[in-house]
Amino acid sequence: MTTPMDCKAGLPSHGRGLQRPRLGLMLGLLICAGQAFAGSILFIGNSFTYGAGSPVQYYRTDTVTDLNQQGKGGVPALFKSFTQQAGLSYQVHLETHPGAGIDWHLAHKLGVIGQQGWDKVIMHGYSTLDPARPGDATAMIRSMLQMAEFLRSKNPTVELQLMATFPRADQTYQVGGAWYGKPIEAMALDVRAGYDKAAAASGIQRVVPVGEAWVRAIGSGLAAANPYAGIAAGKVNLWADDSYHASSYGYYLEALVVFGSITGRDPRSLGESECSGFELGLSADQVEKLQAVAFEQLVASGMMTPASPPAKQYREPLPCASSKVAPIKRRSPG
């Protein structure tokens, strides 16, 4: 179901196309550049996947394949970077469209999605579950079932995961928002409940708890709860300026939770000197704390077992190997 990777370039060895490789080539390249070949993964989603509102949107686009040829990197590119640092070689693809639910992908993109069978697929729908009826998961449940059936028709053994997306500050703190007057965790939990129903209806075993990780980051004191009230010193803003999409901090946390859920690896094993955090302008302390939040949420969700943090092996943060993007310059203190 997969095309071997050119590990050095991070691209399929037969170019960026989806041609089916010969079995001999496939077996011969299971391990390259010291990385264990882990198969193909497709991200299906919208702006919450491709990183709208932040530098993540065009991050390391040369390391992933955008099936819509729009030059997006996003969370898939962060996932790719994390897996490379962990010694895993995934073929990472994304099929995304702004403001789209899974119903849109079913109507417009099955020809693209179905060009090959995938080893793993992670997908999500619209941020409020239903744009016309916020909080109502009925249409999403139906669409997820249809997409799951289609993906299984291409590869019966495909591993499917749903991603419960992060809550929106604009929908919680602004008058007229569907969750106005409620705490930020209310939207996260409502969205999670919708994805749980969709997973059960589709026979999908795992829902990635991104929204709950956001709530945990806020509860831990790492992140601000309400960006409209200002960002206190020492806290990060998980949202972008529109308080709808995520900031680099928010997408970084999302990618860490996805990394842990897909690979089974402890996000903390990436270490405080993880190179993508450095390239995006995060401090080592912020990287370490976001990794801890991701791990704690995965434990709370029953996806990992409690464990002491890996032994620290501090090294000077450096740009990611073979990266073609320059790290964002941090402002000088004072």
CSV table of C-alpha atoms in Angstrom, one decimal:
chain,number,residue,atom,x,y,z
A,1,MET,CA,0.0,0.0,0.0
A,2,THR,CA,3.0,2.2,0.2
A,3,THR,CA,5.9,3.7,-1.8
A,4,PRO,CA,9.4,3.5,-0.4
A,5,MET,CA,10.8,6.8,0.9
A,6,ASP,CA,13.9,8.6,0.0
A,7,CYS,CA,14.8,9.3,3.6
A,8,LYS,CA,17.3,12.0,2.8
A,9,ALA,CA,14.9,14.1,0.9
A,10,GLY,CA,11.8,13.0,2.7
A,11,LEU,CA,10.0,12.3,-0.6
A,12,PRO,CA,8.7,9.2,-2.3
A,13,SER,CA,11.6,7.5,-4.2
A,14,HIS,CA,9.6,7.5,-7.4
A,15,GLY,CA,9.0,11.3,-7.2
A,16,ARG,CA,6.0,13.0,-5.7
A,17,GLY,CA,3.5,10.8,-7.5
A,18,LEU,CA,1.5,7.9,-6.2
A,19,GLN,CA,2.9,5.1,-8.5
A,20,ARG,CA,2.8,1.6,-7.2
A,21,PRO,CA,6.4,0.4,-6.6
A,22,ARG,CA,7.7,-3.0,-7.4
A,23,LEU,CA,7.7,-5.4,-4.4
A,24,GLY,CA,11.5,-5.8,-4.5
A,25,LEU,CA,12.1,-2.1,-4.2
A,26,MET,CA,9.5,-1.9,-1.4
A,27,LEU,CA,11.2,-4.5,0.6
A,28,GLY,CA,14.7,-3.2,-0.2
A,29,LEU,CA,13.9,0.2,1.3
A,30,LEU,CA,12.1,-0.7,4.4
A,31,ILE,CA,14.9,0.7,6.4
A,32,CYS,CA,16.9,3.7,5.0
A,33,ALA,CA,19.2,6.2,6.6
A,34,GLY,CA,18.8,4.4,9.9
A,35,GLN,CA,15.0,4.9,10.0
A,36,ALA,CA,12.5,2.1,10.3
A,37,PHE,CA,9.9,2.3,7.5
A,38,ALA,CA,6.5,2.8,9.2
A,39,GLY,CA,4.2,3.0,6.2
A,40,SER,CA,2.0,5.7,4.7
A,41,ILE,CA,-0.3,8.0,6.6
A,42,LEU,CA,-3.0,10.4,5.2
A,43,PHE,CA,-4.3,13.4,7.1
A,44,ILE,CA,-7.8,14.4,6.0
A,45,GLY,CA,-9.1,17.7,7.4
A,46,ASN,CA,-9.3,21.4,7.0
A,47,SER,CA,-7.5,24.5,8.3
A,48,PHE,CA,-7.1,22.8,11.7
A,49,THR,CA,-4.9,20.3,9.9
A,50,TYR,CA,-2.9,22.5,7.6
A,51,GLY,CA,-2.1,25.1,10.3
A,52,ALA,CA,-4.0,28.2,9.1
A,53,GLY,CA,-3.2,31.4,11.1
A,54,SER,CA,0.4,30.5,11.9
A,55,PRO,CA,3.8,29.8,10.3
A,56,VAL,CA,3.0,26.1,10.6
A,57,GLN,CA,0.8,26.4,7.4
A,58,TYR,CA,3.9,26.5,5.2
A,59,TYR,CA,6.3,24.7,7.4
A,60,ARG,CA,8.6,22.1,5.8
A,61,THR,CA,6.3,21.6,2.8
A,62,ASP,CA,9.1,19.7,1.0
A,63,THR,CA,8.8,16.8,3.5
A,64,VAL,CA,5.2,15.9,2.9
A,65,THR,CA,2.9,15.4,-0.1
A,66,ASP,CA,-0.1,17.8,-0.4
A,67,LEU,CA,-2.5,15.8,-2.6
A,68,ASN,CA,-4.3,19.0,-3.5
A,69,GLN,CA,-1.0,20.6,-4.6
A,70,GLN,CA,-1.5,23.7,-2.5
A,71,GLY,CA,1.9,23.7,-0.9
A,72,LYS,CA,0.7,23.1,2.7
A,73,GLY,CA,2.8,21.6,5.4
A,74,GLY,CA,0.9,22.1,8.6
A,75,VAL,CA,0.5,19.5,11.4
A,76,PRO,CA,1.4,16.7,9.0
A,77,ALA,CA,4.9,18.3,8.5
A,78,LEU,CA,5.3,18.6,12.2
A,79,PHE,CA,4.4,15.0,12.6
A,80,LYS,CA,6.9,14.1,9.9
A,81,SER,CA,9.6,15.9,11.7
A,82,PHE,CA,8.8,14.3,15.0
A,83,THR,CA,8.9,10.8,13.5
A,84,GLN,CA,12.1,11.4,11.7
A,85,GLN,CA,13.7,12.5,15.0
A,86,ALA,CA,12.3,9.3,16.5
A,87,GLY,CA,13.9,7.2,13.8
A,88,LEU,CA,10.6,6.4,12.0
A,89,SER,CA,10.1,6.8,8.3
A,90,TYR,CA,6.5,7.6,7.4
A,91,GLN,CA,5.2,8.7,4.0
A,92,VAL,CA,3.1,11.6,5.0
A,93,HIS,CA,0.3,13.0,2.9
A,94,LEU,CA,-2.5,15.5,3.4
A,95,GLU,CA,-5.8,16.2,1.8
A,96,THR,CA,-7.3,19.4,3.2
A,97,HIS,CA,-9.7,22.2,2.4
A,98,PRO,CA,-10.6,25.3,4.4
A,99,GLY,CA,-13.9,25.2,6.4
A,100,ALA,CA,-14.7,21.7,5.2
A,101,GLY,CA,-16.3,18.7,7.0
A,102,ILE,CA,-15.8,15.1,5.9
A,103,ASP,CA,-18.9,15.5,3.8
A,104,TRP,CA,-17.1,17.9,1.5
A,105,HIS,CA,-14.2,15.5,1.0
A,106,LEU,CA,-16.7,12.7,0.2
A,107,ALA,CA,-18.3,15.0,-2.4
A,108,HIS,CA,-15.2,16.4,-4.0
A,109,LYS,CA,-12.0,14.4,-3.2
A,110,LEU,CA,-12.7,10.6,-3.3
A,111,GLY,CA,-10.8,10.4,-6.6
A,112,VAL,CA,-7.7,12.0,-4.9
A,113,ILE,CA,-8.0,10.1,-1.6
A,114,GLY,CA,-8.6,6.8,-3.4
A,115,GLN,CA,-5.5,6.8,-5.6
A,116,GLN,CA,-3.9,4.3,-3.3
A,117,GLY,CA,-4.7,2.3,-0.1
A,118,TRP,CA,-3.3,3.9,3.0
A,119,ASP,CA,-1.7,2.2,6.0
A,120,LYS,CA,-3.0,4.9,8.5
A,121,VAL,CA,-5.5,7.7,8.2
A,122,ILE,CA,-6.3,10.4,10.7
A,123,MET,CA,-9.2,12.7,10.0
A,124,HIS,CA,-11.5,15.2,11.5
A,125,GLY,CA,-14.6,17.3,10.5
A,126,TYR,CA,-15.7,20.9,11.0
A,127,SER,CA,-14.7,22.6,14.2
A,128,THR,CA,-18.2,22.9,15.7
A,129,LEU,CA,-19.2,19.4,14.4
A,130,ASP,CA,-21.9,21.0,12.1
A,131,PRO,CA,-21.5,24.6,10.8
A,132,ALA,CA,-25.3,25.1,10.7
A,133,ARG,CA,-26.1,23.3,13.9
A,134,PRO,CA,-23.1,23.7,16.3
A,135,GLY,CA,-22.7,20.8,18.6
A,136,ASP,CA,-24.8,18.4,16.5
A,137,ALA,CA,-22.8,15.4,15.4
A,138,THR,CA,-25.5,13.7,13.4
A,139,ALA,CA,-24.2,14.7,9.9
A,140,MET,CA,-20.6,14.1,10.9
A,141,ILE,CA,-21.3,10.6,12.2
A,142,ARG,CA,-22.9,9.7,8.9
A,143,SER,CA,-20.0,11.2,6.9
A,144,MET,CA,-17.3,9.5,9.0
A,145,LEU,CA,-19.0,6.1,8.4
A,146,GLN,CA,-19.1,6.7,4.7
A,147,MET,CA,-15.4,7.8,4.6
A,148,ALA,CA,-14.4,4.8,6.8
A,149,GLU,CA,-16.1,2.4,4.4
A,150,PHE,CA,-14.4,4.0,1.4
A,151,LEU,CA,-11.0,3.9,3.0
A,152,ARG,CA,-11.4,0.2,4.0
A,153,SER,CA,-12.5,-0.6,0.4
A,154,LYS,CA,-9.0,0.5,-0.7
A,155,ASN,CA,-7.2,-1.2,2.2
A,156,PRO,CA,-9.2,-3.5,4.5
A,157,THR,CA,-6.5,-3.3,7.2
A,158,VAL,CA,-6.1,0.5,7.2
A,159,GLU,CA,-5.8,1.9,10.7
A,160,LEU,CA,-8.2,4.8,11.2
A,161,GLN,CA,-8.1,7.4,13.9
A,162,LEU,CA,-10.4,10.4,14.4
A,163,MET,CA,-9.1,13.7,15.8
A,164,ALA,CA,-11.3,15.5,18.3
A,165,THR,CA,-10.4,19.1,17.5
A,166,PHE,CA,-9.5,22.0,19.9
A,167,PRO,CA,-12.1,24.4,21.3
A,168,ARG,CA,-12.6,27.8,19.7
A,169,ALA,CA,-12.2,30.9,21.9
A,170,ASP,CA,-14.4,32.9,19.6
A,171,GLN,CA,-17.3,30.4,20.0
A,172,THR,CA,-16.9,30.5,23.8
A,173,TYR,CA,-16.1,34.1,24.8
A,174,GLN,CA,-17.8,36.2,22.1
A,175,VAL,CA,-21.5,37.0,22.3
A,176,GLY,CA,-23.4,34.9,19.8
A,177,GLY,CA,-20.9,32.0,20.0
A,178,ALA,CA,-22.5,28.6,20.3
A,179,TRP,CA,-20.8,28.0,23.7
A,180,TYR,CA,-21.0,31.6,25.0
A,181,GLY,CA,-21.2,31.7,28.7
A,182,LYS,CA,-19.7,28.3,29.2
A,183,PRO,CA,-16.2,27.4,30.3
A,184,ILE,CA,-13.7,26.6,27.5
A,185,GLU,CA,-13.8,22.9,28.4
A,186,ALA,CA,-17.5,22.6,27.5
A,187,MET,CA,-16.8,22.9,23.8
A,188,ALA,CA,-13.9,20.6,24.0
A,189,LEU,CA,-16.0,17.9,25.7
A,190,ASP,CA,-19.0,18.4,23.4
A,191,VAL,CA,-16.7,18.0,20.4
A,192,ARG,CA,-15.1,14.9,21.9
A,193,ALA,CA,-18.5,13.3,22.6
A,194,GLY,CA,-19.4,13.8,19.0
A,195,TYR,CA,-16.2,12.1,17.8
A,196,ASP,CA,-16.8,9.3,20.3
A,197,LYS,CA,-20.2,8.6,18.7
A,198,ALA,CA,-18.7,8.8,15.2
A,199,ALA,CA,-15.9,6.4,16.1
A,200,ALA,CA,-18.4,3.9,17.6
A,201,ALA,CA,-20.6,4.1,14.5
A,202,SER,CA,-17.6,3.5,12.2
A,203,GLY,CA,-15.8,0.8,14.1
A,204,ILE,CA,-12.9,3.1,14.8
A,205,GLN,CA,-11.0,2.3,18.0
A,206,ARG,CA,-9.2,5.6,18.7
A,207,VAL,CA,-10.1,9.2,19.1
A,208,VAL,CA,-7.1,11.6,19.4
A,209,PRO,CA,-7.8,13.9,22.4
A,210,VAL,CA,-6.5,17.2,21.0
A,211,GLY,CA,-9.2,19.4,22.5
A,212,GLU,CA,-8.7,17.8,25.9
A,213,ALA,CA,-5.0,18.5,25.7
A,214,TRP,CA,-5.7,22.2,25.1
A,215,VAL,CA,-7.9,22.2,28.2
A,216,ARG,CA,-5.1,20.5,30.1
A,217,ALA,CA,-2.5,23.1,29.0
A,218,ILE,CA,-4.8,25.8,30.2
A,219,GLY,CA,-5.5,24.0,33.5
A,220,SER,CA,-1.8,23.5,34.1
A,221,GLY,CA,-1.1,27.3,33.9
A,222,LEU,CA,1.0,26.9,30.7
A,223,ALA,CA,-1.6,28.5,28.4
A,224,ALA,CA,-4.1,31.4,28.8
A,225,ALA,CA,-7.7,30.4,29.0
A,226,ASN,CA,-9.2,33.6,27.4
A,227,PRO,CA,-7.2,35.4,24.8
A,228,TYR,CA,-9.7,38.3,24.8
A,229,ALA,CA,-8.7,39.0,28.4
A,230,GLY,CA,-5.1,39.3,27.5
A,231,ILE,CA,-2.1,36.9,27.9
A,232,ALA,CA,-0.5,37.0,31.3
A,233,ALA,CA,3.3,37.0,31.5
A,234,GLY,CA,4.7,33.5,31.3
A,235,LYS,CA,1.7,32.0,29.5
A,236,VAL,CA,1.3,31.1,25.9
A,237,ASN,CA,-1.7,31.8,23.6
A,238,LEU,CA,-2.8,28.5,22.0
A,239,TRP,CA,-4.9,30.5,19.5
A,240,ALA,CA,-4.0,32.6,16.6
A,241,ASP,CA,-5.0,36.3,16.4
A,242,ASP,CA,-8.5,35.4,15.2
A,243,SER,CA,-9.1,33.3,18.4
A,244,TYR,CA,-10.5,30.7,16.0
A,245,HIS,CA,-7.5,28.9,14.5
A,246,ALA,CA,-4.4,27.9,16.5
A,247,SER,CA,-1.1,29.6,17.0
A,248,SER,CA,2.2,27.8,16.5
A,249,TYR,CA,2.0,26.7,20.2
A,250,GLY,CA,-1.5,25.2,19.6
A,251,TYR,CA,-0.6,23.4,16.4
A,252,TYR,CA,2.6,22.1,18.1
A,253,LEU,CA,0.6,20.7,20.9
A,254,GLU,CA,-1.8,19.1,18.4
A,255,ALA,CA,1.0,17.5,16.5
A,256,LEU,CA,2.5,16.1,19.7
A,257,VAL,CA,-0.7,14.4,20.7
A,258,VAL,CA,-1.1,13.0,17.2
A,259,PHE,CA,2.5,11.8,17.3
A,260,GLY,CA,1.9,9.9,20.5
A,261,SER,CA,-1.4,8.5,19.4
A,262,ILE,CA,-0.1,7.3,16.0
A,263,THR,CA,3.3,6.0,17.0
A,264,GLY,CA,2.8,5.0,20.6
A,265,ARG,CA,6.0,7.0,21.4
A,266,ASP,CA,6.2,9.3,24.5
A,267,PRO,CA,6.1,12.9,23.2
A,268,ARG,CA,8.6,13.7,25.9
A,269,SER,CA,11.2,11.5,24.3
A,270,LEU,CA,11.7,14.2,21.6
A,271,GLY,CA,13.3,16.3,24.3
A,272,GLU,CA,13.4,20.0,25.0
A,273,SER,CA,15.8,20.6,22.2
A,274,GLU,CA,13.4,19.2,19.6
A,275,CYS,CA,14.3,20.9,16.3
A,276,SER,CA,10.8,21.9,15.0
A,277,GLY,CA,10.0,23.8,18.2
A,278,PHE,CA,13.3,25.6,17.7
A,279,GLU,CA,12.5,26.4,14.1
A,280,LEU,CA,9.1,27.8,15.0
A,281,GLY,CA,10.5,30.1,17.7
A,282,LEU,CA,9.4,28.1,20.8
A,283,SER,CA,11.7,28.2,23.9
A,284,ALA,CA,13.2,25.0,25.2
A,285,ASP,CA,11.0,25.4,28.4
A,286,GLN,CA,7.8,25.8,26.3
A,287,VAL,CA,8.7,22.8,24.2
A,288,GLU,CA,9.3,20.7,27.3
A,289,LYS,CA,6.0,21.8,28.9
A,290,LEU,CA,4.0,21.2,25.8
A,291,GLN,CA,5.4,17.7,25.5
A,292,ALA,CA,4.5,17.0,29.1
A,293,VAL,CA,0.9,18.2,28.6
A,294,ALA,CA,0.6,15.9,25.5
A,295,PHE,CA,1.9,12.9,27.4
A,296,GLU,CA,-0.3,13.6,30.4
A,297,GLN,CA,-3.3,13.8,28.2
A,298,LEU,CA,-2.5,10.6,26.4
A,299,VAL,CA,-2.1,8.9,29.8
A,300,ALA,CA,-5.4,10.3,31.0
A,301,SER,CA,-7.1,9.0,27.8
A,302,GLY,CA,-5.7,5.5,28.3
A,303,MET,CA,-3.4,5.6,25.3
A,304,MET,CA,-0.1,5.5,27.4
A,305,THR,CA,0.9,4.2,30.8
A,306,PRO,CA,2.3,6.6,33.4
A,307,ALA,CA,6.1,6.8,33.3
A,308,SER,CA,8.8,9.1,34.6
A,309,PRO,CA,10.1,11.6,32.1
A,310,PRO,CA,13.1,10.3,30.0
A,311,ALA,CA,16.5,11.4,31.3
A,312,LYS,CA,17.4,14.8,30.1
A,313,GLN,CA,20.1,15.0,27.5
A,314,TYR,CA,20.3,18.7,26.9
A,315,ARG,CA,21.9,19.8,23.6
A,316,GLU,CA,22.0,23.2,21.9
A,317,PRO,CA,18.8,23.5,19.8
A,318,LEU,CA,19.6,23.4,16.1
A,319,PRO,CA,17.5,23.5,12.9
A,320,CYS,CA,16.1,20.2,11.7
A,321,ALA,CA,18.4,18.1,9.5
A,322,SER,CA,18.0,18.8,5.8
A,323,SER,CA,15.5,21.5,6.4
A,324,LYS,CA,15.0,24.0,3.7
A,325,VAL,CA,13.4,26.6,5.9
A,326,ALA,CA,15.1,29.1,8.1
A,327,PRO,CA,14.2,29.2,11.9
A,328,ILE,CA,12.1,32.1,13.0
A,329,LYS,CA,14.3,34.6,14.8
A,330,ARG,CA,13.4,35.2,18.4
A,331,ARG,CA,13.3,38.7,19.7
A,332,SER,CA,16.1,39.7,22.0
A,333,PRO,CA,15.1,40.1,25.6
A,334,GLY,CA,14.6,43.5,27.1
